[in-house]
XYZ file of C-alpha atoms in Angstrom:
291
model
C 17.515 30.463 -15.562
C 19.886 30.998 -18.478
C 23.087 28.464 -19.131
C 25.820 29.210 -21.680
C 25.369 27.221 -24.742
C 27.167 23.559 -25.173
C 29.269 21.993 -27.668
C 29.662 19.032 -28.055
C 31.368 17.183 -31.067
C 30.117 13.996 -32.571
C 26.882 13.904 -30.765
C 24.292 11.159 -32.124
C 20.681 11.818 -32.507
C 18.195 10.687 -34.878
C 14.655 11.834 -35.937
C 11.995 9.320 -36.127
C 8.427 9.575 -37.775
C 7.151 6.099 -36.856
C 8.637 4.304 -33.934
C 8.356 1.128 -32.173
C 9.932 0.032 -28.997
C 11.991 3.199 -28.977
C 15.340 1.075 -27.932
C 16.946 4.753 -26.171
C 13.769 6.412 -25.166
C 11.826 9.498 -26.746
C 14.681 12.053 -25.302
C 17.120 9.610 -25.397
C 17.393 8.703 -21.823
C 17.525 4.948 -21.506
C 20.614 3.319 -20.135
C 23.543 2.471 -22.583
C 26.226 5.087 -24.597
C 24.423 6.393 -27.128
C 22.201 8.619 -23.990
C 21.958 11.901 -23.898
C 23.516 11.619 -19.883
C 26.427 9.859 -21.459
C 26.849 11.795 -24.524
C 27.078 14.810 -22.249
C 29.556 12.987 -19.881
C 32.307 14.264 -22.345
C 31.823 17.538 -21.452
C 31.259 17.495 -17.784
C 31.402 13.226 -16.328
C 29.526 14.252 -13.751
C 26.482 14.073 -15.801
C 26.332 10.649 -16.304
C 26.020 9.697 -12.990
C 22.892 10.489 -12.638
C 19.570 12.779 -13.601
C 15.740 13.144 -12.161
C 12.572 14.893 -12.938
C 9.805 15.914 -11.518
C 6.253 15.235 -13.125
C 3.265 17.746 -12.684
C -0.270 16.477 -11.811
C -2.029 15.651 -14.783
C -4.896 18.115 -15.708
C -7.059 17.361 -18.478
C -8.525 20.531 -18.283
C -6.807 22.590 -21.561
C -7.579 26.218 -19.850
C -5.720 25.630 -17.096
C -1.941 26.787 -16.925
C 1.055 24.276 -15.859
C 4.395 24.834 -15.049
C 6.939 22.769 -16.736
C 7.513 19.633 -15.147
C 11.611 20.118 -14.367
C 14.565 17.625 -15.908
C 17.756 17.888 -13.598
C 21.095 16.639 -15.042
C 24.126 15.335 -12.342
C 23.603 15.189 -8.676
C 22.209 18.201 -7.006
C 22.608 19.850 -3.599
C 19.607 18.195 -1.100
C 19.948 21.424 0.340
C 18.753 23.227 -2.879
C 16.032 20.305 -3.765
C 14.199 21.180 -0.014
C 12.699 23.780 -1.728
C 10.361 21.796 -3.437
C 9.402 19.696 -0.941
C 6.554 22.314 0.167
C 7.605 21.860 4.010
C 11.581 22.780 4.463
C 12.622 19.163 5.635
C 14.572 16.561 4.804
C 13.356 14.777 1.316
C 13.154 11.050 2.280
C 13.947 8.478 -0.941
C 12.585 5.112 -1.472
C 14.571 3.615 -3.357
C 14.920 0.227 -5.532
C 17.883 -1.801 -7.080
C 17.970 -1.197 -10.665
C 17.714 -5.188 -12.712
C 19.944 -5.671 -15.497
C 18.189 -6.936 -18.570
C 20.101 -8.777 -21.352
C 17.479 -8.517 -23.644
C 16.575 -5.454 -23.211
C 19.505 -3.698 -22.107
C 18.216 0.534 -22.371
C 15.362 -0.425 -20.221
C 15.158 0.825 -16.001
C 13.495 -2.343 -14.657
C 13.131 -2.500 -11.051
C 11.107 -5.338 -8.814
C 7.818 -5.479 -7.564
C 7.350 -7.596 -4.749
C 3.522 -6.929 -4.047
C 0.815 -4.117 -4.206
C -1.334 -3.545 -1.208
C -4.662 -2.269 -1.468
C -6.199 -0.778 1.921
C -4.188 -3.088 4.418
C -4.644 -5.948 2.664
C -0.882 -7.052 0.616
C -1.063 -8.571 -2.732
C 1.965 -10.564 -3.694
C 3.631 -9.643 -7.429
C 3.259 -12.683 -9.878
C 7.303 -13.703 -10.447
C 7.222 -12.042 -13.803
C 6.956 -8.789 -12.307
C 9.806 -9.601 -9.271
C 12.948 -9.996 -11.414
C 14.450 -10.405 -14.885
C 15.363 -13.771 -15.596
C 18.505 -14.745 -18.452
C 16.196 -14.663 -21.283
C 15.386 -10.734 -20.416
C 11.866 -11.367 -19.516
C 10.126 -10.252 -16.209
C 10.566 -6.769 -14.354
C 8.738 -3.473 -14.344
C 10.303 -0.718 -16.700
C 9.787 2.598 -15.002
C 8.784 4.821 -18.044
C 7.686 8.090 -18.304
C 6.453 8.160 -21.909
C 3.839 5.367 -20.556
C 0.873 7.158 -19.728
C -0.398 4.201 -17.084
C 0.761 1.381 -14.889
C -0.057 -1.768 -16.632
C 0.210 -5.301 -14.367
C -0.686 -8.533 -16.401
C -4.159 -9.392 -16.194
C -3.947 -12.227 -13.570
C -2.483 -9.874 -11.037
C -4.349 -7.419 -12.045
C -7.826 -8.267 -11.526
C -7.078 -9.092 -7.856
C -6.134 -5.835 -7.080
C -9.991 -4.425 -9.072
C -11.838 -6.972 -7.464
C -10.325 -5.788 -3.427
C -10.631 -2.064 -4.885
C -14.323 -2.928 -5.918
C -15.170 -5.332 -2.778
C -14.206 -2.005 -0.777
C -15.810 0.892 -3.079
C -18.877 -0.998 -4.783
C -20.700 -1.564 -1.820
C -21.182 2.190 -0.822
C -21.539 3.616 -4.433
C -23.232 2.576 -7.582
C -21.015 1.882 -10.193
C -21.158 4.130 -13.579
C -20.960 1.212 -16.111
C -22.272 4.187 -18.987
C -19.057 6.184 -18.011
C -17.028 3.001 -18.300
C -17.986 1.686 -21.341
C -17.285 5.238 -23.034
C -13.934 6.145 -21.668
C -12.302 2.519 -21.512
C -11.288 3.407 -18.324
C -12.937 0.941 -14.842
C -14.258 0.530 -12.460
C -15.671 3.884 -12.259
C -18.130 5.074 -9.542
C -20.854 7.975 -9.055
C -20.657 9.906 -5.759
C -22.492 12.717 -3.858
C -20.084 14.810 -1.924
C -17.249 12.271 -0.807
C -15.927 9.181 -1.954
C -13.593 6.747 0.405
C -11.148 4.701 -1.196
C -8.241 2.233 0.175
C -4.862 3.531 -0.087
C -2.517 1.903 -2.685
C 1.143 1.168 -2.075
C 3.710 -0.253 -4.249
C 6.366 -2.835 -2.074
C 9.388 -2.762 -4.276
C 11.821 -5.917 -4.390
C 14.985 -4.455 -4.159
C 15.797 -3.234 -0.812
C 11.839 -3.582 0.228
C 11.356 -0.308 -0.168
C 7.779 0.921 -0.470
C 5.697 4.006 -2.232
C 2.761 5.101 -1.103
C 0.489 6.417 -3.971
C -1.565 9.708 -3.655
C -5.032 9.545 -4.085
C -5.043 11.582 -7.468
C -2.215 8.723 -9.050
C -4.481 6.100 -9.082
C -8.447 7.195 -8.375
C -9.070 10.143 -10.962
C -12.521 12.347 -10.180
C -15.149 14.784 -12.641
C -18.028 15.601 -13.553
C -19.905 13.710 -15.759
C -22.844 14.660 -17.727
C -24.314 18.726 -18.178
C -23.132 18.677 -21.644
C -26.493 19.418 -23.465
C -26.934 15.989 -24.379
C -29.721 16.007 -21.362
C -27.813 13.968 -18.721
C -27.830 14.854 -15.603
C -24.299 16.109 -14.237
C -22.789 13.488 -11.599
C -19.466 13.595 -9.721
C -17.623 9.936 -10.756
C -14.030 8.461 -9.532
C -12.624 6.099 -11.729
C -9.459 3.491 -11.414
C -5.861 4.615 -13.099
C -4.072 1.418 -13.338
C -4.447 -0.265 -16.378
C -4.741 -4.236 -17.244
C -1.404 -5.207 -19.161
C -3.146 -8.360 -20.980
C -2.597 -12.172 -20.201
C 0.792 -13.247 -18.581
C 1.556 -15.767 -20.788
C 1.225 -12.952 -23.576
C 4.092 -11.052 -22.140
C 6.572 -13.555 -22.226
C 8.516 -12.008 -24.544
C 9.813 -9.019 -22.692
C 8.944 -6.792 -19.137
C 6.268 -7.931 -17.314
C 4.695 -4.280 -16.599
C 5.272 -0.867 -16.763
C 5.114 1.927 -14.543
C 3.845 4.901 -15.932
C 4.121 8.286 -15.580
C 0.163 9.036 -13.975
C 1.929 6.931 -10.897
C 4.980 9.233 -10.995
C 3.502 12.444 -11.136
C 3.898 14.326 -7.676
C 7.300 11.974 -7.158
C 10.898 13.688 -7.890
C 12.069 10.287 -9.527
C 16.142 9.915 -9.595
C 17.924 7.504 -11.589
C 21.025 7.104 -9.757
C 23.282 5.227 -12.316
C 26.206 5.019 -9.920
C 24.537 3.826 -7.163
C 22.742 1.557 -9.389
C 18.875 2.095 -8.173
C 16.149 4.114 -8.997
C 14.385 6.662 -6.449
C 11.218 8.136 -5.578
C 10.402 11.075 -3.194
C 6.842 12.819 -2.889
C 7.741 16.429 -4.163
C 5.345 19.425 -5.077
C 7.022 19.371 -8.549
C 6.130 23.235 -9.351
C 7.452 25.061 -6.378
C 10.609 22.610 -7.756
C 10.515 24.210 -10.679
C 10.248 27.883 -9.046
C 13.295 27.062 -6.708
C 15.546 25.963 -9.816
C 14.888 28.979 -11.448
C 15.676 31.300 -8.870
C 18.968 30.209 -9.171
């Protein structure tokens, strides 16, 4: 898909070796003027009402070949987008108010209410339902974060159900954990059952069910001539965001983009909410470029 080329006069950008607490984003798509969705608002406004993309499933797996994950710029026609949805329909939104944040103003921080796991609903500790005046509290949906992170209270309840449910079938692979960081992890045989996850969003109560892959990551371990034995393992995705009282000082979590990918995610700055839609993201990318 070709475009004719753009330009635009007095457009900001910077180049950064070492950064922390990028205040505009990697790409330069947090909220605020200096954007790249603003900056291009001079040469067509409708651009800076809103954008989405699309994440492809992670592979870890360097020999195998990805499509691009697609960016889309300014509202697009639904009609157009159904081709990505890998079944012709209607693509249904969730979506969630968007919370200001005075501290932390470039930031999309939304509101978790609770996270169920299985059918049992675990409510969000305040810091993750809102922002309060001192700009602390909220989730920052961020796709340059790798993993979801919850503080450590919260946390742990939701390991503890997902072990109380998984544990007592299959052994847990404490070897596996200790060397990736990554827990609780489990050995299977052929099939291993796990609770559904589900995020329950504050603003409008909107909820997101998670796919299996976003949250409970399987392979092989062992077979690698170091005389183990190879053994199918599943481990958990979300990630513990450190003591509450730690993270005081700014958002209480972060959603990150393992959780997104499979979801068309649309930041609707007019609207003023964020939105998520299950999408097969590379038959997306096919359909915009047969434009």
């Amino acid at each position: 898909m070709s475009t004719p080329a753009l330009v635009l006069r007095n457009f900001t950008f910077g180049c950064s070796h070492t950064s922390l607490g990028e205040p505009i984003g990697v790409a330069g798509f947090g909220r605020g003027l200096l954007s790249l969705p603003a900056q291009l608002s001079t040469f067509s406004p409708h651009l800076a009402t809103q954008f989405s993309y699309c994440l492809v499933s992670h592979s870890f797996d360097q020999d195998r070949v990805r499509r691009p994950s697609p960016l889309i710029l300014g509202p697009y026609d639904q009609k157009q987008k159904r081709f990505g949805d890998g079944a012709g329909g209607s693509v249904e939104y969730a979506y969630t108010s968007m919370l200001d944040n005075p501290k932390h103003p470039y930031f999309y921080s939304i509101g978790l209410a609770g996270v169920s796991v299985g059918k049992r609903v675990f409510p969000a500790p305040e810091i993750l339902q809102g922002v309060d005046e001192n700009g602390n509290g909220g989730i920052v949906v961020d796709s340059g974060t790798t993993f979801t992170m919850f503080p450590q209270g919260f946390y742990n309840s939701l390991v503890a159900e997902f072990d109380r449910r998984v544990g007592r079938v299959h052994e847990r692979a404490t070897r596996v954990e200790d060397e990736t960081g990554l827990g609780p992890c489990y050995y299977y045989e052929k099939v291993v059952d796990v609770p559904a996850v589900t995020l329950h969003f504050a603003g409008n109560k909107s909820s997101v069910l998670l796919p299996r892959r976003n949250y409970f990551y399987e392979f092989v371990d062992g077979g690698d001539g170091a005389g183990r034995k190879r053994k199918k393992v599943g481990c958990w995705m979300l990630m513990n965001g450190g003591d509450e009282a730690e993270m005081s000082g700014g958002p209480g979590g972060i959603l990150g983009n393992y959780q997104q990918q499979g979801f068309e995610v649309v930041y609707d700055l007019e609207k003023h909410r964020v939105g998520f839609a299950r999408r097969q993201c590379a038959l997306l990318w096919d359909s915009l470029n047969q434009r």
